[in-house]
mmCIF file of C-alpha atoms in Angstrom:
data_model
loop_
_atom_site.group_PDB
_atom_site.id
_atom_site.type_symbol
_atom_site.label_atom_id
_atom_site.label_comp_id
_atom_site.label_asym_id
_atom_site.label_seq_id
_atom_site.Cartn_x
_atom_site.Cartn_y
_atom_site.Cartn_z
ATOM 1 C CA MET A 1 26.865 -17.888 -0.487
ATOM 2 C CA VAL A 2 24.296 -17.509 -2.724
ATOM 3 C CA HIS A 3 22.919 -14.303 -4.778
ATOM 4 C CA ILE A 4 18.970 -14.360 -5.617
ATOM 5 C CA LEU A 5 18.231 -11.239 -7.146
ATOM 6 C CA GLY A 6 21.417 -9.552 -6.150
ATOM 7 C CA THR A 7 20.658 -9.822 -1.767
ATOM 8 C CA LEU A 8 23.349 -11.979 -0.613
ATOM 9 C CA LEU A 9 21.660 -14.585 1.792
ATOM 10 C CA PRO A 10 23.932 -16.325 4.472
ATOM 11 C CA GLU A 11 24.563 -19.712 3.682
ATOM 12 C CA LYS A 12 24.759 -20.806 7.933
ATOM 13 C CA GLN A 13 20.656 -19.995 8.014
ATOM 14 C CA LEU A 14 16.706 -20.645 7.724
ATOM 15 C CA VAL A 15 16.096 -20.171 4.381
ATOM 16 C CA LYS A 16 13.014 -19.141 5.726
ATOM 17 C CA PHE A 17 15.202 -16.615 8.219
ATOM 18 C CA ALA A 18 17.270 -15.974 5.221
ATOM 19 C CA LEU A 19 14.373 -14.056 2.894
ATOM 20 C CA THR A 20 13.809 -11.361 5.670
ATOM 21 C CA HIS A 21 16.993 -10.314 3.834
ATOM 22 C CA PHE A 22 15.111 -9.011 0.575
ATOM 23 C CA TYR A 23 13.798 -5.649 1.785
ATOM 24 C CA GLY A 24 9.973 -6.349 2.027
ATOM 25 C CA VAL A 25 9.934 -10.002 3.007
ATOM 26 C CA GLY A 26 9.188 -10.002 6.749
ATOM 27 C CA HIS A 27 9.464 -12.875 8.285
ATOM 28 C CA LEU A 28 5.112 -13.909 7.265
ATOM 29 C CA THR A 29 5.885 -13.264 3.856
ATOM 30 C CA ALA A 30 9.100 -15.339 4.150
ATOM 31 C CA ALA A 31 7.051 -18.774 5.248
ATOM 32 C CA ARG A 32 4.389 -18.002 2.449
ATOM 33 C CA LEU A 33 7.825 -17.913 -0.519
ATOM 34 C CA CYS A 34 9.605 -21.059 1.075
ATOM 35 C CA ALA A 35 5.624 -22.636 1.199
ATOM 36 C CA ARG A 36 4.952 -21.375 -2.225
ATOM 37 C CA THR A 37 8.630 -23.126 -3.507
ATOM 38 C CA GLN A 38 8.595 -26.348 -1.454
ATOM 39 C CA ILE A 39 10.813 -25.473 1.222
ATOM 40 C CA HIS A 40 10.662 -27.604 4.066
ATOM 41 C CA ASP A 41 10.801 -25.506 7.366
ATOM 42 C CA ARG A 42 13.836 -26.542 8.558
ATOM 43 C CA CYS A 43 16.315 -26.145 5.703
ATOM 44 C CA LYS A 44 19.342 -24.134 5.206
ATOM 45 C CA ILE A 45 20.934 -21.358 2.396
ATOM 46 C CA ARG A 46 23.312 -24.089 1.482
ATOM 47 C CA GLU A 47 20.958 -26.822 1.633
ATOM 48 C CA LEU A 48 19.027 -25.294 -1.224
ATOM 49 C CA THR A 49 19.115 -27.508 -4.352
ATOM 50 C CA PRO A 50 20.031 -25.599 -7.491
ATOM 51 C CA SER A 51 16.028 -25.438 -8.535
ATOM 52 C CA GLN A 52 15.570 -25.166 -5.733
ATOM 53 C CA ILE A 53 16.977 -21.582 -6.121
ATOM 54 C CA THR A 54 15.474 -21.182 -10.105
ATOM 55 C CA SER A 55 12.385 -21.201 -8.404
ATOM 56 C CA LEU A 56 12.870 -18.662 -5.905
ATOM 57 C CA THR A 57 14.391 -16.645 -8.210
ATOM 58 C CA GLY A 58 11.711 -17.576 -10.934
ATOM 59 C CA PHE A 59 9.464 -16.506 -8.495
ATOM 60 C CA LEU A 60 10.545 -13.526 -6.685
ATOM 61 C CA SER A 61 11.722 -11.423 -9.853
ATOM 62 C CA SER A 62 7.628 -11.548 -10.706
ATOM 63 C CA PRO A 63 5.309 -12.908 -8.469
ATOM 64 C CA SER A 64 2.684 -11.473 -10.139
ATOM 65 C CA THR A 65 3.412 -13.474 -13.508
ATOM 66 C CA ALA A 66 4.361 -16.924 -11.578
ATOM 67 C CA SER A 67 2.414 -19.937 -12.690
ATOM 68 C CA THR A 68 -0.427 -20.410 -10.137
ATOM 69 C CA LEU A 69 -0.553 -23.285 -8.010
ATOM 70 C CA PRO A 70 -1.441 -26.674 -8.927
ATOM 71 C CA HIS A 71 -5.067 -27.252 -7.218
ATOM 72 C CA PHE A 72 -6.209 -30.333 -5.315
ATOM 73 C CA PRO A 73 -9.647 -30.528 -4.361
ATOM 74 C CA LEU A 74 -10.349 -32.168 -1.609
ATOM 75 C CA ALA A 75 -11.968 -35.620 -1.698
ATOM 76 C CA THR A 76 -15.959 -34.956 -1.876
ATOM 77 C CA PRO A 77 -17.945 -37.381 0.924
ATOM 78 C CA ASP A 78 -18.838 -39.455 -1.961
ATOM 79 C CA TYR A 79 -15.811 -39.984 -3.307
ATOM 80 C CA VAL A 80 -14.458 -44.096 -2.594
ATOM 81 C CA PRO A 81 -11.362 -44.495 -3.620
ATOM 82 C CA PRO A 82 -10.052 -46.861 -5.843
ATOM 83 C CA ARG A 83 -9.103 -50.259 -4.718
ATOM 84 C CA LEU A 84 -5.220 -50.512 -4.075
ATOM 85 C CA SER A 85 -4.915 -53.248 -7.318
ATOM 86 C CA GLU A 86 -6.685 -51.258 -9.764
ATOM 87 C CA PRO A 87 -4.033 -47.730 -11.499
ATOM 88 C CA ILE A 88 -4.584 -44.775 -9.960
ATOM 89 C CA PRO A 89 -7.070 -42.603 -11.170
ATOM 90 C CA ALA A 90 -5.496 -39.392 -13.489
ATOM 91 C CA ALA A 91 -6.470 -36.316 -11.379
ATOM 92 C CA PRO A 92 -8.669 -34.785 -11.597
ATOM 93 C CA ARG A 93 -9.034 -31.293 -13.242
ATOM 94 C CA ARG A 94 -9.731 -27.782 -10.724
ATOM 95 C CA PRO A 95 -13.799 -27.504 -10.105
ATOM 96 C CA THR A 96 -15.022 -25.419 -12.883
ATOM 97 C CA THR A 97 -17.371 -24.241 -9.918
ATOM 98 C CA VAL A 98 -14.467 -21.376 -8.404
ATOM 99 C CA ASP A 99 -14.351 -19.644 -12.047
ATOM 100 C CA ALA A 100 -14.349 -21.736 -15.215
ATOM 101 C CA SER A 101 -14.281 -18.745 -17.831
ATOM 102 C CA ASN A 102 -10.337 -18.140 -17.019
ATOM 103 C CA PRO A 103 -8.739 -21.184 -15.249
ATOM 104 C CA GLU A 104 -5.590 -18.943 -14.582
ATOM 105 C CA LYS A 105 -7.395 -16.730 -12.114
ATOM 106 C CA GLU A 106 -5.892 -16.213 -8.770
ATOM 107 C CA LEU A 107 -7.620 -18.455 -6.019
ATOM 108 C CA PRO A 108 -8.800 -16.456 -3.534
ATOM 109 C CA GLY A 109 -5.958 -15.747 -0.544
ATOM 110 C CA ASP A 110 -2.895 -15.984 -2.591
ATOM 111 C CA LYS A 111 -1.424 -13.664 -1.014
ATOM 112 C CA LEU A 112 1.889 -12.887 -3.259
ATOM 113 C CA ARG A 113 0.668 -12.541 -5.951
ATOM 114 C CA GLY A 114 0.916 -8.783 -4.687
ATOM 115 C CA LEU A 115 4.343 -9.480 -3.557
ATOM 116 C CA ARG A 116 6.619 -6.623 -4.003
ATOM 117 C CA ILE A 117 10.162 -6.241 -2.552
ATOM 118 C CA GLY A 118 13.077 -4.383 -2.930
ATOM 119 C CA ALA A 119 13.905 -1.558 -5.422
ATOM 120 C CA GLU A 120 10.468 -2.076 -7.027
ATOM 121 C CA LEU A 121 8.400 -1.506 -3.415
ATOM 122 C CA ARG A 122 11.310 1.721 -2.439
ATOM 123 C CA ARG A 123 9.855 2.636 -5.977
ATOM 124 C CA ASP A 124 6.538 2.772 -4.535
ATOM 125 C CA ILE A 125 6.955 4.103 -1.894
ATOM 126 C CA ARG A 126 8.996 7.232 -3.467
ATOM 127 C CA ASP A 127 6.308 7.599 -5.979
ATOM 128 C CA ASN A 128 3.596 7.649 -2.781
ATOM 129 C CA ILE A 129 5.575 10.564 -1.308
ATOM 130 C CA ALA A 130 5.868 12.387 -4.043
ATOM 131 C CA HIS A 131 2.063 12.434 -5.056
ATOM 132 C CA LEU A 132 1.203 14.037 -1.879
ATOM 133 C CA ARG A 133 3.874 15.959 -2.116
ATOM 134 C CA ASN A 134 2.187 16.770 -6.151
ATOM 135 C CA ILE A 135 -0.887 17.844 -4.872
ATOM 136 C CA GLY A 136 0.176 19.940 -2.741
ATOM 137 C CA SER A 137 -1.639 17.772 1.136
ATOM 138 C CA TYR A 138 -1.284 18.182 4.803
ATOM 139 C CA VAL A 139 0.748 14.726 4.789
ATOM 140 C CA GLY A 140 3.140 15.396 1.089
ATOM 141 C CA LEU A 141 4.334 18.963 3.500
ATOM 142 C CA ARG A 142 5.467 17.306 6.307
ATOM 143 C CA HIS A 143 6.873 14.794 4.529
ATOM 144 C CA ALA A 144 9.151 17.893 2.568
ATOM 145 C CA LEU A 145 9.505 19.312 5.996
ATOM 146 C CA GLY A 146 10.907 15.929 7.657
ATOM 147 C CA PHE A 147 7.978 16.235 10.548
ATOM 148 C CA PRO A 148 5.537 13.648 11.897
ATOM 149 C CA VAL A 149 3.000 13.146 10.022
ATOM 150 C CA ARG A 150 0.035 11.917 11.732
ATOM 151 C CA GLY A 151 -0.099 14.087 14.595
ATOM 152 C CA GLN A 152 2.758 13.438 16.677
ATOM 153 C CA ARG A 153 4.608 15.567 18.434
ATOM 154 C CA SER A 154 7.575 17.790 17.140
ATOM 155 C CA ARG A 155 9.493 18.904 19.934
ATOM 156 C CA PRO A 156 11.907 16.596 22.001
ATOM 157 C CA ASN A 157 11.039 13.422 19.635
ATOM 158 C CA ALA A 158 10.931 12.705 15.886
ATOM 159 C CA HIS A 159 13.392 11.323 15.679
ATOM 160 C CA THR A 160 12.648 8.964 12.721
ATOM 161 C CA ALA A 161 10.237 11.959 11.649
ATOM 162 C CA ARG A 162 13.467 13.509 10.654
ATOM 163 C CA LYS A 163 15.946 10.387 9.526
ATOM 164 C CA LEU A 164 12.698 9.346 7.383
ATOM 165 C CA ASN A 165 10.658 11.731 5.968
ATOM 166 C CA ARG A 166 12.085 13.047 2.811
ATOM 167 C CA VAL A 167 10.416 13.930 -0.675
ATOM 168 C CA VAL A 168 12.907 11.611 -1.972
ATOM 169 C CA ARG A 169 13.305 9.283 0.741
ATOM 170 C CA TYR A 170 15.981 6.959 -0.521
ATOM 171 C CA ALA A 171 17.824 8.233 -2.594
ATOM 172 C CA MET B 1 -7.384 8.153 -7.483
ATOM 173 C CA TYR B 2 -6.057 5.684 -6.230
ATOM 174 C CA ALA B 3 -9.465 3.172 -6.918
ATOM 175 C CA THR B 4 -8.717 1.098 -3.380
ATOM 176 C CA ALA B 5 -8.706 3.991 -1.773
ATOM 177 C CA VAL B 6 -12.461 3.420 -0.155
ATOM 178 C CA VAL B 7 -11.109 0.034 0.915
ATOM 179 C CA GLN B 8 -7.395 0.706 2.280
ATOM 180 C CA SER B 9 -9.197 4.127 4.206
ATOM 181 C CA GLY B 10 -10.285 1.881 7.316
ATOM 182 C CA ARG B 11 -13.987 2.962 6.273
ATOM 183 C CA SER B 12 -16.717 0.031 5.727
ATOM 184 C CA ALA B 13 -16.020 -0.497 1.656
ATOM 185 C CA TRP B 14 -19.886 -1.136 1.180
ATOM 186 C CA LYS B 15 -20.368 2.687 2.713
ATOM 187 C CA GLY B 16 -18.428 3.901 0.312
ATOM 188 C CA PRO B 17 -16.741 7.225 0.767
ATOM 189 C CA PHE B 18 -18.078 9.748 2.709
ATOM 190 C CA PHE B 19 -19.364 12.784 0.854
ATOM 191 C CA VAL B 20 -20.876 16.404 1.431
ATOM 192 C CA ALA B 21 -23.168 17.068 -1.490
ATOM 193 C CA PHE B 22 -23.405 20.518 -2.177
ATOM 194 C CA PRO B 23 -26.091 21.953 -4.049
ATOM 195 C CA ASN B 24 -24.161 24.351 -5.916
ATOM 196 C CA ILE B 25 -21.635 22.031 -7.822
ATOM 197 C CA ARG B 26 -22.775 22.746 -11.331
ATOM 198 C CA LEU B 27 -23.156 26.384 -10.878
ATOM 199 C CA ALA B 28 -20.001 26.351 -9.374
ATOM 200 C CA LEU B 29 -18.404 24.853 -12.074
ATOM 201 C CA GLU B 30 -19.545 27.136 -15.300
ATOM 202 C CA ASN B 31 -19.533 30.422 -13.211
ATOM 203 C CA ASN B 32 -16.364 29.531 -11.104
ATOM 204 C CA VAL B 33 -17.316 29.873 -8.590
ATOM 205 C CA PRO B 34 -15.748 28.737 -4.566
ATOM 206 C CA ILE B 35 -17.635 26.633 -2.353
ATOM 207 C CA LYS B 36 -17.823 27.882 0.353
ATOM 208 C CA THR B 37 -17.258 24.782 3.264
ATOM 209 C CA LYS B 38 -16.307 23.538 6.728
ATOM 210 C CA ALA B 39 -16.594 19.419 5.591
ATOM 211 C CA ARG B 40 -13.065 19.441 5.356
ATOM 212 C CA SER B 41 -14.172 16.001 5.516
ATOM 213 C CA CYS B 42 -15.749 15.389 2.812
ATOM 214 C CA THR B 43 -14.101 13.140 0.232
ATOM 215 C CA ILE B 44 -13.341 14.539 -3.013
ATOM 216 C CA LEU B 45 -15.251 13.270 -5.776
ATOM 217 C CA PRO B 46 -14.616 12.560 -8.789
ATOM 218 C CA ASN B 47 -16.946 15.246 -9.800
ATOM 219 C CA PHE B 48 -15.290 18.081 -8.033
ATOM 220 C CA VAL B 49 -11.984 18.265 -10.210
ATOM 221 C CA GLY B 50 -11.798 22.005 -11.693
ATOM 222 C CA LEU B 51 -14.243 23.207 -8.625
ATOM 223 C CA ARG B 52 -12.653 25.661 -6.401
ATOM 224 C CA PHE B 53 -12.991 25.782 -2.871
ATOM 225 C CA LEU B 54 -12.825 27.538 0.182
ATOM 226 C CA VAL B 55 -12.198 24.723 3.271
ATOM 227 C CA HIS B 56 -12.145 25.879 6.734
ATOM 228 C CA ASN B 57 -9.520 25.868 8.316
ATOM 229 C CA GLY B 58 -10.660 26.265 11.717
ATOM 230 C CA LYS B 59 -9.979 30.705 11.657
ATOM 231 C CA ASP B 60 -9.821 31.286 7.722
ATOM 232 C CA TYR B 61 -12.108 30.277 4.278
ATOM 233 C CA LEU B 62 -8.841 28.445 2.553
ATOM 234 C CA PRO B 63 -8.451 28.497 -1.497
ATOM 235 C CA VAL B 64 -8.013 25.548 -2.858
ATOM 236 C CA ASN B 65 -8.588 24.321 -6.799
ATOM 237 C CA VAL B 66 -9.437 20.800 -7.130
ATOM 238 C CA THR B 67 -7.385 18.559 -9.889
ATOM 239 C CA GLN B 68 -7.241 15.704 -10.922
ATOM 240 C CA ASP B 69 -5.291 13.900 -8.696
ATOM 241 C CA MET B 70 -6.397 14.935 -5.049
ATOM 242 C CA VAL B 71 -9.518 12.636 -6.188
ATOM 243 C CA GLY B 72 -9.975 10.561 -3.282
ATOM 244 C CA HIS B 73 -8.557 12.526 -0.923
ATOM 245 C CA LYS B 74 -9.996 14.698 1.578
ATOM 246 C CA LEU B 75 -10.994 18.807 1.512
ATOM 247 C CA GLY B 76 -9.394 19.041 4.988
ATOM 248 C CA GLU B 77 -5.694 17.912 3.672
ATOM 249 C CA PHE B 78 -5.441 21.007 1.442
ATOM 250 C CA SER B 79 -6.516 23.191 3.939
ATOM 251 C CA LEU B 80 -3.427 23.995 6.809
ATOM 252 C CA THR B 81 -4.872 24.836 10.136
ATOM 253 C CA ARG B 82 -1.649 25.005 12.130
ATOM 254 C CA LYS B 83 0.261 28.057 11.321
ATOM 255 C CA ARG B 84 4.546 27.474 11.107
ATOM 256 C CA PHE B 85 6.138 28.818 14.101
ATOM 257 C CA THR B 86 7.869 32.100 13.230
ATOM 258 C CA PHE B 87 10.445 33.904 16.177
ATOM 259 C CA ARG B 88 10.086 37.676 17.188
ATOM 260 C CA ALA B 89 12.820 38.707 18.572
ATOM 261 C CA THR B 90 10.848 41.035 21.034
ATOM 262 C CA LYS B 91 7.460 40.796 22.767
ATOM 263 C CA ASN B 92 6.011 44.188 22.524
ATOM 264 C CA LYS B 93 5.557 44.176 19.817
#
């Protein structure tokens, strides 16, 4: 069994499915996490190397401050590959057209940058509901009453709302 | 205010928030006179903070005091349109 950030991941599961044990990680995010930490598609939890577990833990503990992806620019149309006999030149630097002033700026499309999981995400949700309640809006009132928030009927059904809608959702 | 409220609301960002240009904001702020309005869909802008509104709920005009935290929400969110159900023992009263 492998524990990452206090969450138990079953050994026999594929990594992309086991990662959904984290609160706030679904299949799409799990696939993205695997891609980011370079874990292949059919890899199971028990096949993870310690360095992969370390990189997963490091990324999940602070996605916003994790190091940016290495950038491999595509070759330009006029690129002439070096001959096989010559030594391979050093990798070219990140293109200056993206952002020359701030090389650490996130690349467009980095969907994992603002990832929030686990207790952090629960706290966010709790704070959002508390904000709605404190300013006295209708949505906050419906949360406090345990009723549906978006105009659904509350006479027969509304069981999910009764279960979830509280001022403090995850006490 | 949520900085991304405009983006997340489902409304095109280039339009900006929907709001009604109340003509007498400064006077109302100085004299502490409530602004009577039916524009429930008007977004609360940062310069509304401290104003008093009377927002129509379909029947009455309910008082709404705008605070800093309300910025980005709509005026109608603070003027309830539904009455709480109260049980009456006898019908003929």
